């Protein structure tokens, strides 16, 4: 016997990385992670400060060690305390600890019986507070969050660290700026001291700026330098240290650089102002980057804080994190729906615009699904919870957006690779410039200023931020509009689309076909014909068969039991009804069974010319009549197709209908290319055929049988009202079922990629043009040099400009091309 080894599913580990400042940092960390056994892909995002690693047999500690070898650090897990109710002995403690430790994302858990508390270390990227409470519940106890503002609403550990870092950065900048301004005043405006005393005073003032305000540059340079690497911090540390140390030596021993009786020029003011300007750039950049995560914060802010749960026959108001699956929840007018579930009592109108982007409220009645974070506008209802914590639709959307924002577009790889080699090249250029200036007979100070200017001007911050900031803002803005994009790669691919295939049923049409005509030709009347067809189709799962059964029920016709049911996929069914052999299906199906359908041909052709599907019915090998079924177009279908054409896309319709029916529906929708009579299993082949023509194809669908075609297409777009399988196979998801939104993610991708290209071109142009100027290339012709202070200002401005340009995507609106 032959056994087949199944490869385990690919794992993914996300974690925050501390100490990154430029694209060369990104490339260095990715290279270090790629060398770890089991790692398939490693993607590091400078804008989010996170790494995403995929592979097999991954271990967080090993990955952390690899990051440390590259000169950086993995952020420590978050910590939280939960109150645990119901424990009585040591075995209770053990049970709770075991369940907590078994929860994905939890790194450590300790439970104290005396205080009835659990102290937990966990990774916020993988576990939410609701998951921890659920783990306690699985152990048989009750966990309570520390405050009512816990859960997704609480500020995460990475956010707290970021806020603390920004506060410290602000203090460093204010100190450096104040001292730098004072030094400039003493140097260029007026000093009450002698020239020699002014030198010593300037040195004394500049030293704490260099050592305290500039400490992040030294720390960062040391972290990577001890592993034989260099990054942006290296350039800043080298440049400012060169100016400071020269000034230190010149102040202590002026005779080394000046004739007796004279004092050399010193540049402690230059070093201090450079540090202040670079810190200012980082401060503005940090505040701007915080704006790129506004979409995530906005989504998290939608979550309800409390829920009204029915327990022991009474309504009890609890924190939303304490709601568990199966709870009965009461929602009153004006309140938010706390979690996902289905209404069991009451009717209401719910505003789902915050998740779907649809402005019109939706009517809800018993049996209808409700989504957490939506707003109950009118009426009260009770629903049974189905998904809580990280399983809710809102949590899944947040997770998807976070993953997309942390992903990397292929175009970014080029910038990362260039940046990885950029810093060593800049150091070499600075050294060459220094040597050339000396060789040309210039003073040591002139050569030193050129050396410092080259180091400062060339920091590759803008290159590293060019792509991820645009992706973060673009995907976040899409989420606000109900458009979910899975990755930066999908954004880049969608920009180049030139053809789009729309599945007919459920995408272009309502997906609920109805019987419109019943035409009898034999001995049976219309009702008897419909009842016979419904009896044969009673065990069918095909939408047309279900429509026939539903029509018979609506007319009060009773379907008889059938025997010997058989289905020819995509063609029709056969069955025995009260001893009569019945065949229901397409013309091809009846012809394959040897049944003459000529008597029905004229009526069938007329119906199909009207855009209806003709379903033939035969009894005992005799054609008895035709049942017409129509799946009507969605009201917005024609407008959606028009918008797609406006984007320059060729629009094609994919359907299993016969050619005449398909052409009629396509004409009504304004579609020129029709792929008709396509069986469910052949959808992939049709998409591949378009790709073989050189087309970049998007596929739009909502059903299980659309999933393979969605995966085959260059970009798969799932309608959010469809199946989870279709959404899993797709690259983009429309949360609402409004077909007009299909054009929006494509337009968003184009605008995002335009922004990325603008950022990359600007960042490359900045470095390519200004490095030669800083080195002194214009001095022989026009006597122009670049002062290191101006170099620092330009470097800071380049990073801020890139982030600000990306933030313009927050103004994206549907309909923008």
Coordinates of N, CA and C in Angstrom, one line a residue, residues 571 587-595:
X571 N -27.4 20.2 -16.5 CA -28.3 19.9 -17.6 C -29.7 19.6 -17.2
X587 N -32.7 21.6 -23.3 CA -32.9 20.9 -24.6 C -31.9 19.7 -24.8
X588 N -30.7 20.0 -24.4 CA -29.6 19.0 -24.6 C -29.9 17.8 -23.7
X589 N -30.4 18.0 -22.5 CA -30.7 16.9 -21.6 C -31.8 16.0 -22.2
X590 N -32.8 16.6 -22.7 CA -33.9 15.8 -23.3 C -33.4 15.1 -24.5
X591 N -32.6 15.7 -25.4 CA -32.1 15.1 -26.6 C -31.2 13.9 -26.3
X592 N -30.4 14.1 -25.2 CA -29.5 13.0 -24.8 C -30.3 11.8 -24.4
X593 N -31.6 12.0 -23.9 CA -32.4 10.9 -23.5 C -33.3 10.4 -24.6
X594 N -33.0 10.9 -25.8 CA -33.8 10.5 -27.0 C -35.2 11.0 -27.1
X595 N -35.5 12.1 -26.5 CA -36.8 12.7 -26.5 C -36.9 13.8 -27.6

